[in-house]
Amino acid sequence: MMTDDADGPVEAETTGRQIITFTEDSTHEERVAALESISGVTSIASSDETGPEAVPADELESADATIFERIGVAVAAVEGAQVEALEEVARQDPAIVAVEPEHVVHTLAAPLAMETHLADGRRHTWGLQATRALASQFDGSGVRVAVLDTGFDSNHPDFAGRTIIGKSFVAGQAVQDGNGHGTHCVGTSCGPRNLPNARGYGVAPKAAIFVGKVLSNQGSGSDSTILAGIEWALANGCHVVSMSLGADVPQPVMAYEAVGQRALAAGTLIIAAAGNNARRPADPGFVGSPANSPSIMAVAALASDLRMAAFSARATVVPGGAIDIAAPGVDVYSSWPMPDRYNTISGTSMATPHVAGLAALIVQSTAKTGKELWKTLVDGAEVLPLPQVDAGAGLAIAP
């Protein structure tokens, strides 16, 4: 898993459930039949029954299996001999692409750093300066951005009057953010760019905000809550999905790659934090899941001198293990649940919503989505004097 402190990476946690990836052209009936062939799997929930409202969190927890129809993935609570039976079904059933263990996933925040060059001004953050969002004529109007994280503080005064659609996928917890990480990420991607008596911090201040609570107030979740959030974001027509979360899994998870491809085909770009498991210069780390999926954009973190953050993970040789782009991720000021109102934190988590906000500006300015949006975002990046394995195409900048 990825932790919120500076200790080294530990072995990835699993939940005991399994992720089943189906072929894109498989039918609902074929998917159900495959799951029902496993002894003990009797209750099966389906997103087809809920439309854009998504599978309720309690049903996600209680069902033996849940099928996310749009993305073609299911999560099943099977163990022991059931896992062997499921793997045998997968070998024989042409509707199944892969069976993989479900992982526990965490927020990707890191300790504050003392690396400075650019600095927050009285009116704006250094991240808005570096990405040139301040000079952009675009504000994200008409673009739907989903932030899948720990939720959002609906009482935050900086967002008064904004339309925010929220859904919790964490059983027993409301969308209201009891952690802070999600509120911070929503602020960076879609918060106010200008405030009368405070520092502006949001890249796309007029974007429509969709908040999916996929991580608990303790900062952790699982692949199933994240997949449920992605399914919901696609059902609601979101152009951009921002995920500041991850697990220390060096090999790509096939389910996330299938979902990333299907999202791009539907016109949705998924952007994810590369990971904070580096301890530079001794240990450059590696890109974790889900960012190490080729069809999910992996974001590295830059310090305010536009060098790599010490914690930011480096690309690996595994397919999908590349860094695609970089953005401000050290000492980032943004919104925080009341009464604190603001906080300054670091992580590839903080870089990711910068890129999500910039993607929203590009959608507004060019009407490009999916693969075309990815290409435009990467082609427009500012090349930095840094290795591509660290910073990808370079610094993401505004149109």
Coordinates of C-alpha atoms in Angstrom, one line a residue, residues 57-248:
A57 CA -22.3 1.4 -0.7
D58 CA -24.1 -1.0 1.6
E59 CA -25.1 -3.2 -1.3
L60 CA -21.5 -3.1 -2.6
E61 CA -20.5 -4.4 0.8
S62 CA -23.2 -7.0 1.4
A63 CA -23.6 -8.7 -2.1
D64 CA -21.6 -11.8 -2.9
A65 CA -20.6 -10.1 -6.1
T66 CA -21.1 -6.7 -7.8
I67 CA -21.0 -6.2 -11.6
F68 CA -20.1 -2.7 -12.9
E69 CA -21.7 -3.1 -16.3
R70 CA -20.3 0.0 -18.0
I71 CA -16.7 -0.8 -17.3
G72 CA -17.1 -4.5 -17.6
V73 CA -15.7 -5.5 -14.2
A74 CA -17.0 -7.4 -11.2
V75 CA -15.9 -7.7 -7.6
A76 CA -16.7 -11.0 -5.8
A77 CA -16.3 -12.1 -2.2
V78 CA -14.8 -15.5 -2.7
E79 CA -12.1 -17.2 -0.7
G80 CA -10.3 -20.5 -0.4
A81 CA -11.6 -23.2 -2.7
Q82 CA -14.0 -20.7 -4.3
V83 CA -11.0 -18.8 -5.7
E84 CA -9.7 -22.0 -7.3
A85 CA -13.1 -22.6 -8.7
L86 CA -13.3 -19.0 -10.0
E87 CA -9.9 -19.4 -11.7
E88 CA -11.1 -22.7 -13.3
V89 CA -14.2 -20.9 -14.6
A90 CA -12.0 -18.1 -16.0
R91 CA -9.9 -20.6 -17.9
Q92 CA -13.0 -22.0 -19.6
D93 CA -15.3 -19.0 -19.9
P94 CA -14.5 -16.8 -22.9
A95 CA -16.4 -13.9 -21.3
I96 CA -13.7 -13.6 -18.6
V97 CA -10.4 -11.8 -19.3
A98 CA -8.7 -11.9 -15.9
V99 CA -9.1 -12.7 -12.2
E100 CA -7.0 -10.7 -9.8
P101 CA -6.9 -10.0 -6.0
E102 CA -8.5 -6.8 -4.8
H103 CA -6.1 -4.4 -3.1
V104 CA -6.5 -1.9 -0.3
V105 CA -5.8 1.6 -1.6
H106 CA -4.8 4.8 0.3
T107 CA -4.5 8.5 -0.2
L108 CA -1.1 9.7 -1.5
A109 CA -0.1 12.6 0.7
A110 CA 3.5 13.1 1.8
P111 CA 5.4 15.3 4.4
L112 CA 5.9 19.0 3.7
A113 CA 9.2 19.9 2.1
M114 CA 11.5 22.9 2.3
E115 CA 12.2 23.0 -1.5
T116 CA 11.4 26.5 -2.7
H117 CA 11.9 28.6 -5.8
L118 CA 8.5 29.8 -6.9
A119 CA 6.4 30.8 -3.9
D120 CA 2.8 31.4 -3.1
G121 CA 1.9 35.0 -3.5
R122 CA -0.7 37.0 -1.5
R123 CA -3.3 36.3 -4.2
H124 CA -2.4 33.0 -5.8
T125 CA -0.6 29.7 -5.2
W126 CA 2.7 28.8 -6.9
G127 CA 1.0 26.0 -8.6
L128 CA -1.3 28.3 -10.5
Q129 CA 1.7 30.4 -11.4
A130 CA 3.8 27.4 -12.7
T131 CA 1.0 25.9 -14.7
R132 CA 0.0 29.3 -16.2
A133 CA -3.5 28.9 -15.2
L134 CA -3.6 32.5 -14.2
A135 CA -3.0 33.6 -17.8
S136 CA -5.7 31.3 -19.2
Q137 CA -8.9 32.7 -20.5
F138 CA -10.6 29.3 -19.8
D139 CA -12.2 28.4 -16.5
G140 CA -13.7 24.9 -17.1
S141 CA -17.2 26.0 -17.8
G142 CA -19.3 23.2 -19.2
V143 CA -16.8 20.5 -18.2
R144 CA -17.6 17.7 -15.7
V145 CA -14.7 16.7 -13.4
A146 CA -15.0 13.8 -11.0
V147 CA -12.7 13.7 -8.0
L148 CA -12.6 10.2 -6.4
D149 CA -11.2 10.6 -2.9
T150 CA -12.2 11.0 0.7
G151 CA -15.2 13.2 -0.1
F152 CA -15.7 17.0 0.3
D153 CA -16.7 19.5 2.9
S154 CA -20.0 20.7 1.7
N155 CA -19.9 23.6 4.2
H156 CA -16.8 25.1 2.8
P157 CA -17.6 28.8 2.2
D158 CA -15.3 29.1 -0.9
F159 CA -17.7 26.8 -2.8
A160 CA -21.0 28.6 -1.8
G161 CA -23.3 28.6 -4.7
R162 CA -21.4 25.9 -6.7
T163 CA -23.3 22.9 -7.9
I164 CA -21.6 19.8 -6.4
I165 CA -22.9 16.3 -7.1
G166 CA -21.7 13.8 -4.5
K167 CA -22.0 10.0 -3.9
S168 CA -20.4 7.9 -1.2
F169 CA -19.2 4.4 -2.0
V170 CA -17.9 3.8 1.6
A171 CA -20.5 1.9 3.7
G172 CA -21.7 3.9 6.7
Q173 CA -20.0 7.1 5.7
A174 CA -21.5 10.2 4.0
V175 CA -19.8 12.2 1.3
Q176 CA -18.9 14.8 3.9
D177 CA -15.1 14.7 4.2
G178 CA -13.8 13.6 7.6
N179 CA -10.2 13.4 6.4
G180 CA -9.3 16.5 4.4
H181 CA -7.5 14.9 1.5
G182 CA -10.5 15.0 -0.8
T183 CA -11.5 18.6 0.0
H184 CA -7.9 19.6 -0.8
C185 CA -7.9 17.8 -4.2
V186 CA -11.3 19.2 -5.2
G187 CA -10.0 22.7 -4.3
T188 CA -6.9 22.4 -6.5
S189 CA -8.7 21.0 -9.5
C190 CA -12.0 23.0 -9.3
G191 CA -11.7 25.6 -6.5
P192 CA -11.7 29.4 -6.9
R193 CA -8.9 30.9 -8.9
N194 CA -9.5 34.3 -7.4
L195 CA -10.8 35.2 -3.9
P196 CA -11.4 38.7 -2.5
N197 CA -9.6 38.3 0.8
A198 CA -7.6 35.1 0.4
R199 CA -5.2 33.2 -1.9
G200 CA -6.8 31.6 -5.0
Y201 CA -5.9 28.0 -5.6
G202 CA -8.2 26.4 -8.1
V203 CA -7.3 25.6 -11.7
A204 CA -10.8 25.2 -13.2
P205 CA -13.1 27.3 -11.1
K206 CA -16.2 26.9 -13.2
A207 CA -16.1 23.2 -13.8
A208 CA -19.0 21.0 -12.7
I209 CA -17.8 19.1 -9.6
F210 CA -18.6 15.4 -9.0
V211 CA -17.4 14.1 -5.7
G212 CA -17.1 10.3 -5.4
K213 CA -16.2 9.2 -1.8
V214 CA -14.2 6.1 -2.5
L215 CA -11.8 6.4 0.4
S216 CA -12.9 6.4 4.0
N217 CA -12.4 9.2 6.5
Q218 CA -9.4 7.3 7.6
G219 CA -7.9 7.6 4.1
S220 CA -8.3 4.1 2.8
G221 CA -10.5 2.1 0.5
S222 CA -10.4 -0.8 -1.9
D223 CA -10.4 -1.5 -5.6
S224 CA -14.1 -2.1 -5.5
T225 CA -15.0 1.3 -4.1
I226 CA -12.7 2.9 -6.7
L227 CA -14.2 0.9 -9.6
A228 CA -17.7 1.8 -8.3
G229 CA -16.7 5.5 -8.4
I230 CA -15.3 5.3 -11.9
E231 CA -18.5 3.5 -13.1
W232 CA -20.6 6.4 -11.5
A233 CA -18.4 9.1 -13.1
L234 CA -18.8 7.5 -16.5
A235 CA -22.6 7.2 -16.0
N236 CA -22.7 10.9 -15.2
G237 CA -20.8 11.9 -18.4
C238 CA -17.7 13.2 -16.6
H239 CA -14.9 14.3 -19.0
V240 CA -12.1 13.9 -16.4
V241 CA -11.7 11.6 -13.4
S242 CA -9.0 12.6 -10.9
M243 CA -7.7 9.9 -8.5
S244 CA -5.1 10.9 -5.9
L245 CA -4.8 7.4 -4.5
G246 CA -2.8 4.2 -5.0
A247 CA -1.4 0.9 -3.8
D248 CA 2.2 -0.3 -3.9

